[in-house]
CSV table of C-alpha atoms in Angstrom, one decimal:
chain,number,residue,atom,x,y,z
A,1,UNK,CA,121.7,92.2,83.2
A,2,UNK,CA,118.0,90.7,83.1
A,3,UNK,CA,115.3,92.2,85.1
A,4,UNK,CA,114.6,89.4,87.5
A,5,UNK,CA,111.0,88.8,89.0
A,6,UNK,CA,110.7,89.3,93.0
A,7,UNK,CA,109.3,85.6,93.7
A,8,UNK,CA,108.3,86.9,97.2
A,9,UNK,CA,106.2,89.4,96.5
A,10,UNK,CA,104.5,87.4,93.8
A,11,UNK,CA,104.1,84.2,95.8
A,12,UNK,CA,102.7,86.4,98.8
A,13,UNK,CA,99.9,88.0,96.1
A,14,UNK,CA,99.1,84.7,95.0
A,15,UNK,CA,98.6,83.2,98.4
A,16,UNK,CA,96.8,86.6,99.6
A,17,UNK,CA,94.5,86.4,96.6
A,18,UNK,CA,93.7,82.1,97.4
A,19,UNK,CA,93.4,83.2,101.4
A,20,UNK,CA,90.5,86.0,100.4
A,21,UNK,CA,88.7,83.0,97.9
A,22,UNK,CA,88.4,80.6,100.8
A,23,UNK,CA,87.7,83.0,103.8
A,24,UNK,CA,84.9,84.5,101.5
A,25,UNK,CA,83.8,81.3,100.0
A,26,UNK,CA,80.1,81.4,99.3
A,27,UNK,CA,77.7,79.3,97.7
A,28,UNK,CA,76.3,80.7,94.6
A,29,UNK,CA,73.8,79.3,91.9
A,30,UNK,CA,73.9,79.3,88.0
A,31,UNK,CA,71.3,81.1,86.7
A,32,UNK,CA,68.9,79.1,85.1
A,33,UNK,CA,66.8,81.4,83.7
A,34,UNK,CA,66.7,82.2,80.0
A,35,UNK,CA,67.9,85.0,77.8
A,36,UNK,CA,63.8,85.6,77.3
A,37,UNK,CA,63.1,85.5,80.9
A,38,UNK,CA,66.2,87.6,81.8
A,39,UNK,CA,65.0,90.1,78.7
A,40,UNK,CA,61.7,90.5,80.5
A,41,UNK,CA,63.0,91.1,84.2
A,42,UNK,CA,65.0,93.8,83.0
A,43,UNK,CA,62.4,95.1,81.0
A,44,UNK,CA,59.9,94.8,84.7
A,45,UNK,CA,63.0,96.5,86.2
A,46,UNK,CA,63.0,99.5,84.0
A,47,UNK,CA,65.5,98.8,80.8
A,48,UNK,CA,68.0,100.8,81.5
A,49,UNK,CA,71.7,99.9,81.8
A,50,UNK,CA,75.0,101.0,82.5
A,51,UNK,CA,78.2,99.3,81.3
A,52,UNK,CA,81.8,100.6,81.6
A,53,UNK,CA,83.8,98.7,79.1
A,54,UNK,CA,87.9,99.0,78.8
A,55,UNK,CA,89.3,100.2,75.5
A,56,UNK,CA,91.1,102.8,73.2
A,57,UNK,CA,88.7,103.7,70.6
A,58,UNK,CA,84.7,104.5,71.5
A,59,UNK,CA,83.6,103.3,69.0
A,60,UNK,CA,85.7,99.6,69.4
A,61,UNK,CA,82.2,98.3,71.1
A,62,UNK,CA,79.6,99.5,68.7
A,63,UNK,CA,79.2,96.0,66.9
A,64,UNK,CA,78.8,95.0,69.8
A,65,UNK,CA,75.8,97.4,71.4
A,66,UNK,CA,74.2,97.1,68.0
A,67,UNK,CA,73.9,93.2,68.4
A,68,UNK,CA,72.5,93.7,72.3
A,69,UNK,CA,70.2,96.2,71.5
A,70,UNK,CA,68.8,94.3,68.4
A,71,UNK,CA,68.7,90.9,70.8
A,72,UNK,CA,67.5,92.7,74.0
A,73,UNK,CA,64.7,95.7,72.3
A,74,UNK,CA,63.7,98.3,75.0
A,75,UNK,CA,67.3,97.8,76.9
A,76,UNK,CA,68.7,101.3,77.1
A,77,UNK,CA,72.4,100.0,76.6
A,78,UNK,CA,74.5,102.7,77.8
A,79,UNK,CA,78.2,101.6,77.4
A,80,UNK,CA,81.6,103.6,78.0
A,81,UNK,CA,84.5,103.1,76.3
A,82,UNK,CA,87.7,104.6,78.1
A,83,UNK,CA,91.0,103.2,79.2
A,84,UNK,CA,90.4,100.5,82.5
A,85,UNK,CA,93.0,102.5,84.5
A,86,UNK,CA,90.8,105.3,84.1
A,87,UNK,CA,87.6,103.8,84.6
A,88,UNK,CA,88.6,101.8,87.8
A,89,UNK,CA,89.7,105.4,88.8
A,90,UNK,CA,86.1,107.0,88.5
A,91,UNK,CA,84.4,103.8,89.9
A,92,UNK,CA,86.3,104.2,92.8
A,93,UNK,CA,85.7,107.8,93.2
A,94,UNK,CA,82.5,107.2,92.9
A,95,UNK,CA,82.1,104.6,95.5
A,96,UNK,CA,84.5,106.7,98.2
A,97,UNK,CA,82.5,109.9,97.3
A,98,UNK,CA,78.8,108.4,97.5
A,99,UNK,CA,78.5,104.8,97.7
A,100,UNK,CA,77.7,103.8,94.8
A,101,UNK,CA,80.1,102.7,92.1
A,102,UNK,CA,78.2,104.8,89.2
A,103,UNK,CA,77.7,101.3,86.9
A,104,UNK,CA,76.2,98.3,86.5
A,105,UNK,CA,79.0,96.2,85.5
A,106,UNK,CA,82.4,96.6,84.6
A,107,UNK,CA,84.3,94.9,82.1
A,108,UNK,CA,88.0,95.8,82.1
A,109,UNK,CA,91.3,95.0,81.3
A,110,UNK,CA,92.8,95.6,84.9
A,111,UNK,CA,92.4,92.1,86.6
A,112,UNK,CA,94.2,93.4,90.2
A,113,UNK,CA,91.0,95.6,90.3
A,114,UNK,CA,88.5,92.8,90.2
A,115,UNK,CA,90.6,90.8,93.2
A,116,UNK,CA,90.3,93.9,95.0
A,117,UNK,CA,87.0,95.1,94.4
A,118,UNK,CA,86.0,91.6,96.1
A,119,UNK,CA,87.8,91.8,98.7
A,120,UNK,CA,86.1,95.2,99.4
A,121,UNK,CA,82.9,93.7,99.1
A,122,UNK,CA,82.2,95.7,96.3
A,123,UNK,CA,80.8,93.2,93.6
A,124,UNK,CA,77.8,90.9,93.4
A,125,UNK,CA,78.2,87.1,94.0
A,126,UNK,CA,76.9,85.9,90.5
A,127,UNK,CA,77.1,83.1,88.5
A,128,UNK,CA,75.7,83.4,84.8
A,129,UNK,CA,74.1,80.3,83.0
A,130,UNK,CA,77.1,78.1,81.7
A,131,UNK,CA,79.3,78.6,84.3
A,132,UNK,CA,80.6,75.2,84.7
A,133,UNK,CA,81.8,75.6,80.8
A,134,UNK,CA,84.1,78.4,81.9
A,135,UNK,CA,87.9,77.2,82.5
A,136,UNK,CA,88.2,77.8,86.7
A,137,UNK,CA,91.3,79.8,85.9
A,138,UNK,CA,89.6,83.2,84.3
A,139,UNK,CA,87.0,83.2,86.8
A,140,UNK,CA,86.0,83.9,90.3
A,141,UNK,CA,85.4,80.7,92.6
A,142,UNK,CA,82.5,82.7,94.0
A,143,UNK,CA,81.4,84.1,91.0
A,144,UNK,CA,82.3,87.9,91.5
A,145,UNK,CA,83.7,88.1,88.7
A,146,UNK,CA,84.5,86.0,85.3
A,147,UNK,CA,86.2,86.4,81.8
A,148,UNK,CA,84.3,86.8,79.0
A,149,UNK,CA,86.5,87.2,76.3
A,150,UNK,CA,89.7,86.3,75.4
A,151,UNK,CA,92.2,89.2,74.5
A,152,UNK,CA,96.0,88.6,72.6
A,153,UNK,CA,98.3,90.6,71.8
A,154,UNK,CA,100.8,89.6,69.6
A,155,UNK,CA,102.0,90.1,65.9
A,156,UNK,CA,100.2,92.5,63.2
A,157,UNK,CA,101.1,93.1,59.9
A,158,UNK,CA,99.2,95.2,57.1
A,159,UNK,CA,98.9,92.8,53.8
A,160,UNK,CA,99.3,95.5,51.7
A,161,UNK,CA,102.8,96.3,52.9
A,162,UNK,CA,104.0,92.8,53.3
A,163,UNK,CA,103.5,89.1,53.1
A,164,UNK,CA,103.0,86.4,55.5
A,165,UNK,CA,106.0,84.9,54.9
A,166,UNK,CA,108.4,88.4,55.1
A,167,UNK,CA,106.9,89.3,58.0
A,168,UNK,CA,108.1,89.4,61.6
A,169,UNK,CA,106.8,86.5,64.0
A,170,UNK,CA,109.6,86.6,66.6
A,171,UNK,CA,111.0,89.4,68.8
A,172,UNK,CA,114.6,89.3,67.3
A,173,UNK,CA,112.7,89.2,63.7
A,174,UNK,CA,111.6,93.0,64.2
A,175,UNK,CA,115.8,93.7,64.7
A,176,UNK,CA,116.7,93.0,61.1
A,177,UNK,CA,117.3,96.3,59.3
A,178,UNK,CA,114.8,96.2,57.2
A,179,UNK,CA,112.5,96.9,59.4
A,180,UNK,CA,113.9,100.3,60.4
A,181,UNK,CA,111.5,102.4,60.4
A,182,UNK,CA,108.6,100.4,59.5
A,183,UNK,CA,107.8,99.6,63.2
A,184,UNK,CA,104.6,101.0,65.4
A,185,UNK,CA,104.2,100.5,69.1
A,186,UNK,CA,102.0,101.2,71.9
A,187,UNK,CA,104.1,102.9,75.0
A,188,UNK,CA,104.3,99.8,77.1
A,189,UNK,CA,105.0,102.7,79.8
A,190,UNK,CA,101.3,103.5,79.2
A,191,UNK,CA,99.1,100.2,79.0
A,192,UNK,CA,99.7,97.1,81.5
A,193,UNK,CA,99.3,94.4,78.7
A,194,UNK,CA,101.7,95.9,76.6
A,195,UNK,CA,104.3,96.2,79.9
A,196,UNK,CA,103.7,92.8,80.3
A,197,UNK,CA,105.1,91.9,76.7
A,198,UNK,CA,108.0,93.7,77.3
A,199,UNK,CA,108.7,92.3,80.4
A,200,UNK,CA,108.4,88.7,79.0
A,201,UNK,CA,110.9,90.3,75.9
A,202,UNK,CA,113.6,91.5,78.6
A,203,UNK,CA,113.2,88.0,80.7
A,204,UNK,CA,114.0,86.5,77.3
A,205,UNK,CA,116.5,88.1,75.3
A,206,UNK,CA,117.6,90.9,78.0
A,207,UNK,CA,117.7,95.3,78.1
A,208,UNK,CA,120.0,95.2,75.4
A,209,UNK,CA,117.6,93.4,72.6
A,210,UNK,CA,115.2,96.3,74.0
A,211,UNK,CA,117.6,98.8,73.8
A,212,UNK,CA,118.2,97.2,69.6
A,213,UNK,CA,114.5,97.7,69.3
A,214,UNK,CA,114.3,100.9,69.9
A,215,UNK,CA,117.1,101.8,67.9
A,216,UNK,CA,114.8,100.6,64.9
A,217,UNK,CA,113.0,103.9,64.5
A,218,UNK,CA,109.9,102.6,66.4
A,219,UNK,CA,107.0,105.4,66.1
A,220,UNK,CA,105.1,105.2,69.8
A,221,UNK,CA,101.9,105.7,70.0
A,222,UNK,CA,99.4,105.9,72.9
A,223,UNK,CA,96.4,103.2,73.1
A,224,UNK,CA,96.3,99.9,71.3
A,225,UNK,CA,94.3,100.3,68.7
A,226,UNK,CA,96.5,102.9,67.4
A,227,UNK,CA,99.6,100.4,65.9
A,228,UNK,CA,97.2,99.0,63.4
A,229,UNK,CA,95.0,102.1,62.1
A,230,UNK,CA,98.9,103.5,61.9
A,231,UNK,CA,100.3,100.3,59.8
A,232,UNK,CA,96.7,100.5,57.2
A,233,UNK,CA,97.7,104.2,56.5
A,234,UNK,CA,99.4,105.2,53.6
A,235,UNK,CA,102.8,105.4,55.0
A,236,UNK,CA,105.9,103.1,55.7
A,237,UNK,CA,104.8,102.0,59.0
A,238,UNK,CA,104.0,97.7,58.3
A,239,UNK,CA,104.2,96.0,61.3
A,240,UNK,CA,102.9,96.0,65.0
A,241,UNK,CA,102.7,93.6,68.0
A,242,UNK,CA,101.3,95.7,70.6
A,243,UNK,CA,97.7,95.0,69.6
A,244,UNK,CA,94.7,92.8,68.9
A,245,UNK,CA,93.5,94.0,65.5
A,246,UNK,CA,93.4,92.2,62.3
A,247,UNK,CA,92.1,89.0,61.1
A,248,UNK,CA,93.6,85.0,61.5
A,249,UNK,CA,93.2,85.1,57.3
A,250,UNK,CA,94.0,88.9,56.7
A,251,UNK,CA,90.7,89.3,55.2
A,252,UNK,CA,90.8,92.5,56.8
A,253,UNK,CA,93.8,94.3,55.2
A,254,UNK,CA,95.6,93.1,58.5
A,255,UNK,CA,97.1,90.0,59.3
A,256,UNK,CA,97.4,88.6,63.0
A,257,UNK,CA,99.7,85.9,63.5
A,258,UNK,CA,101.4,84.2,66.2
A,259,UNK,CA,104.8,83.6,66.8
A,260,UNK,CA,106.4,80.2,66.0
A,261,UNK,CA,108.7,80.1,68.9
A,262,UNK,CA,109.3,83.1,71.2
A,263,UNK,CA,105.9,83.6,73.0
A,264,UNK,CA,107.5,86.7,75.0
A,265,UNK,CA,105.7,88.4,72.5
A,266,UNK,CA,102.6,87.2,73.3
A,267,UNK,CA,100.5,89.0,76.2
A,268,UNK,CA,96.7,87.0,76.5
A,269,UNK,CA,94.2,87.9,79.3
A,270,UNK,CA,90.4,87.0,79.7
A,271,UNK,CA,88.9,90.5,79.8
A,272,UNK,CA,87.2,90.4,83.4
A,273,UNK,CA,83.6,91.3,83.5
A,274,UNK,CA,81.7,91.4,87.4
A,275,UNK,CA,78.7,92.8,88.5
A,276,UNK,CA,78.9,96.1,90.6
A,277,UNK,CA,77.5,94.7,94.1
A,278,UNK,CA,75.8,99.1,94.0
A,279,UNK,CA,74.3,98.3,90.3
A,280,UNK,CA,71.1,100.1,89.6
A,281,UNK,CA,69.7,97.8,87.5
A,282,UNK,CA,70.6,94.5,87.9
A,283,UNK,CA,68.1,92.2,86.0
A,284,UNK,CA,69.9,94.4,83.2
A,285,UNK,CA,73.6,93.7,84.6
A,286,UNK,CA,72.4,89.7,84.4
A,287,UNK,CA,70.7,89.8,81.1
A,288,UNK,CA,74.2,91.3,79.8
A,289,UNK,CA,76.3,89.2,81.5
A,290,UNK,CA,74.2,85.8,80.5
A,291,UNK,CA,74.2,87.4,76.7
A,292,UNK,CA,78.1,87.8,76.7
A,293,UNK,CA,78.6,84.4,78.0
A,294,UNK,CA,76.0,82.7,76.1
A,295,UNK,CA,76.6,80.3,73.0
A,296,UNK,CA,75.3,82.3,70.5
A,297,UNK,CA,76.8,85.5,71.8
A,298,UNK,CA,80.9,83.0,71.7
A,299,UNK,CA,80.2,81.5,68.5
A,300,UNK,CA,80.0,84.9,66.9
A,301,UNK,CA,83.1,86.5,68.3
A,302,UNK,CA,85.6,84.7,66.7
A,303,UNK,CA,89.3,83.7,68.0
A,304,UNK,CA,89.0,81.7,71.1
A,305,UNK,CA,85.6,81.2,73.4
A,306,UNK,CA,85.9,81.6,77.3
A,307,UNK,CA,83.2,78.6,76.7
A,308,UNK,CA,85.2,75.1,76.6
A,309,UNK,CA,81.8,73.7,74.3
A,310,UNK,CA,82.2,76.1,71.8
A,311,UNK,CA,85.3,75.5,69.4
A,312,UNK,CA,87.8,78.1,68.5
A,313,UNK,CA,87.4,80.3,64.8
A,314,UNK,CA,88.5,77.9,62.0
A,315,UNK,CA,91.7,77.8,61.4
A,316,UNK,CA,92.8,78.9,65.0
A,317,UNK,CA,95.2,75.8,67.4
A,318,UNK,CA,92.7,75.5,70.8
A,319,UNK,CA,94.5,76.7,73.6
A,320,UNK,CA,95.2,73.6,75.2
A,321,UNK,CA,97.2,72.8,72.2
A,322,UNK,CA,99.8,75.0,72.9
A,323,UNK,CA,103.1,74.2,74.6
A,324,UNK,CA,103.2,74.8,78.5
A,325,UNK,CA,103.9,78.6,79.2
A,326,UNK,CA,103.1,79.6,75.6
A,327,UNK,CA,99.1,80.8,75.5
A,328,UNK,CA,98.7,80.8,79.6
A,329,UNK,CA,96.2,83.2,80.3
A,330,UNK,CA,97.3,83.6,84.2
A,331,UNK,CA,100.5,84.7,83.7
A,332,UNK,CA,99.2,88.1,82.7
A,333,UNK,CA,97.0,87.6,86.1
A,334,UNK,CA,100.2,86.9,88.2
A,335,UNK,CA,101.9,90.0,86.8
A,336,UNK,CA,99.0,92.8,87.2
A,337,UNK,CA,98.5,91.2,90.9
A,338,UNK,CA,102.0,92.2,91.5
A,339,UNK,CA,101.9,95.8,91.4
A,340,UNK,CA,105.4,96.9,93.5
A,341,UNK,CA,107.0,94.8,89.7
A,342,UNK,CA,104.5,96.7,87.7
A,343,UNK,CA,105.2,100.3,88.6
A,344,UNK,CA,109.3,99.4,88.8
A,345,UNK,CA,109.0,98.1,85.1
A,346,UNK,CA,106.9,100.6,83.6
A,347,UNK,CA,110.0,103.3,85.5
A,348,UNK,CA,112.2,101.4,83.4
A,349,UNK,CA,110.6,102.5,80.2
A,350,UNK,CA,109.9,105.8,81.0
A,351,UNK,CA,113.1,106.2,81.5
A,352,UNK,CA,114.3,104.9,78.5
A,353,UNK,CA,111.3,106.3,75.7
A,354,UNK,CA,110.2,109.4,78.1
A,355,UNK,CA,106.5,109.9,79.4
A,356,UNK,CA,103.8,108.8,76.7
A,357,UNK,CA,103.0,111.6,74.5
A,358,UNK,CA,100.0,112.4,72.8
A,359,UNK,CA,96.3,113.2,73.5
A,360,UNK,CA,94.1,110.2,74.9
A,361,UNK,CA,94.1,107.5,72.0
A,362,UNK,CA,90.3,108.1,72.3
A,363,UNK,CA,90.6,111.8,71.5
A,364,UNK,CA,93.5,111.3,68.6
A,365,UNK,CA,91.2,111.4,65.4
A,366,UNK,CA,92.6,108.1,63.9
């Protein structure tokens, strides 16, 4: 028997969520300073800033503090990586223990918390220079909150192990035998995104596909970076699709590839970035959030832009290509608003695969 989504409850989140946006409708204007004068107000302001940034690996943002800090000199970029569900968990300690949320801005993975947070009154009304280029469906009407990068999981493979052609692209593809053994994936008892695939997997080929899969000697792993550091070792692990590494070519020893037909696989978000309305520095919080947002900054960061004027990476079908349902980046929204389906589903595999094991994915050594 499939697991069946409670249309009620997430009809009533929807509606709750488009009730908030009017009653705290606001008006708002695009920045319309530049990058330079932005630079020079944080600089005035003191230089210092404080970004909490969702992830698995600390190091995952480096790239991208290196570029800021050689854009932006004398910004004192001081960015976290840890899991969202933990860093929504200290920001809101924070805030209940002294008022203050303890960042500047938040960019995370958990897009229930950025609904909520405004509703709170806990982030800034912003709205960063190109704002009109941003789709209205990864960001905030009122501006407390927009995505700034686009995020899918889907289908990995390492080159070395396989070929383009052998390897998996649907969810009954990873079934055949001969990928016993061969198969890494993230807990989706343990991240949200990776629930979400699952849950789109059972809707489409119900429990007892899942219960196939996991008879194929799947190694489970906590955090989704793992899978693909996993598949480039020297072992028989090949394939993955509980993660966002590798390249659109493969020029990276890892190939990412969509699938042709079943999407279930597919779990695509635009990583939700705000403003904390307690921010210590936010000339900083704008300069950063104008950076992210800007051309330059989209060109550069391959796969799809949030921007609509700046094209996708060669070689990579535009999202509004894509076949109704396929690459909709609010379904993942309209599942981590419903969090009474969430927590039921993520029982479901706990039951089935046990508790997640294994140290924080950012303490694991791989």
């Amino acid at each position: 028997m499939r697991f069946q989504t409670p249309l009620t409850a997430c009809l009533f989140s929807i509606s709750f969520v488009s009730a908030a946006s009017l009653n705290s409708r606001q008006t708002v204007e695009v920045e319309t300073k530049s990058l330079d004068e932005l630079h020079q107000l944080a600089l005035a302001e003191g230089g210092d800033l404080i970004v909490k940034a969702g992830g698995d690996e600390r190091n995952r943002r480096d790239g991208l503090i290196k570029a800021f800090k050689d854009r932006f000199p004398g910004i004192n970029l001081n960015l976290t990586v840890d899991l969202s569900k933990y860093h929504d968990s200290v920001i809101d300690r924070n805030l209940n223990t002294t008022g203050k949320a303890g960042a500047d801005i938040a960019q995370l993975q958990t897009l229930h918390d950025f609904v909520r947070w405004k509703q709170e009154g806990q982030l800034l009304a912003y709205k960063p220079a190109g704002w009109e280029q941003i789709p209205d469906n990864i960001k905030d009407v009122d501006g407390a909150y927009v995505g700034t990068n686009y995020i899918a999981f889907s289908n990995i493979f390492a080159t070395a192990k396989t070929s383009k052609e052998e390897a998996p692209t649907e969810f009954l593809d990873y079934l055949d035998p001969k990928w016993k053994g061969k198969i890494v994936s993230t807990y989706p008892n343990d991240d949200d995104a990776v629930l979400f695939q699952f849950y789109k997997i059972v809707q489409a080929h119900g429990w007892e596909a899942i219960q196939n899969f996991i008879a194929q000697d799947v190694q489970w792993v906590r955090g989704t970076a793992t899978p693909a550091t996993l598949i480039g070792l020297n072992n028989t692990r090949a394939v993955t699709f509980s993660a966002s590494a590798g390249s659109w070519d493969g020029s990276t020893g890892f190939f990412k590839q969509l699938p042709k037909d079943d999407f279930s696989l597919v779990a695509l978000w635009a990583q939700r970035t705000a403003i904390l309305k307690t921010a210590e520095h936010p000339a900083a919080a704008k300069l950063f959030l104008n950076w992210l947002l800007s051309k330059e900054q989209q060109t550069s960061s391959g796969g799809w832009s949030v921007r609509d004027d700046v094209p996708p990476q060669a070689g990579v079908k535009p999202l509004t290509e894509f076949a109704t349902g396929q690459m909709d980046p609010t379904a993942f929204e309209k599942f981590m608003l419903d969090r009474p389906l969430v927590e039921r589903f993520k029982l479901q595999f706990e039951q089935l695969l046990g508790t997640a094991q294994g140290v924080s994915p950012l303490d694991d050594g791989l």
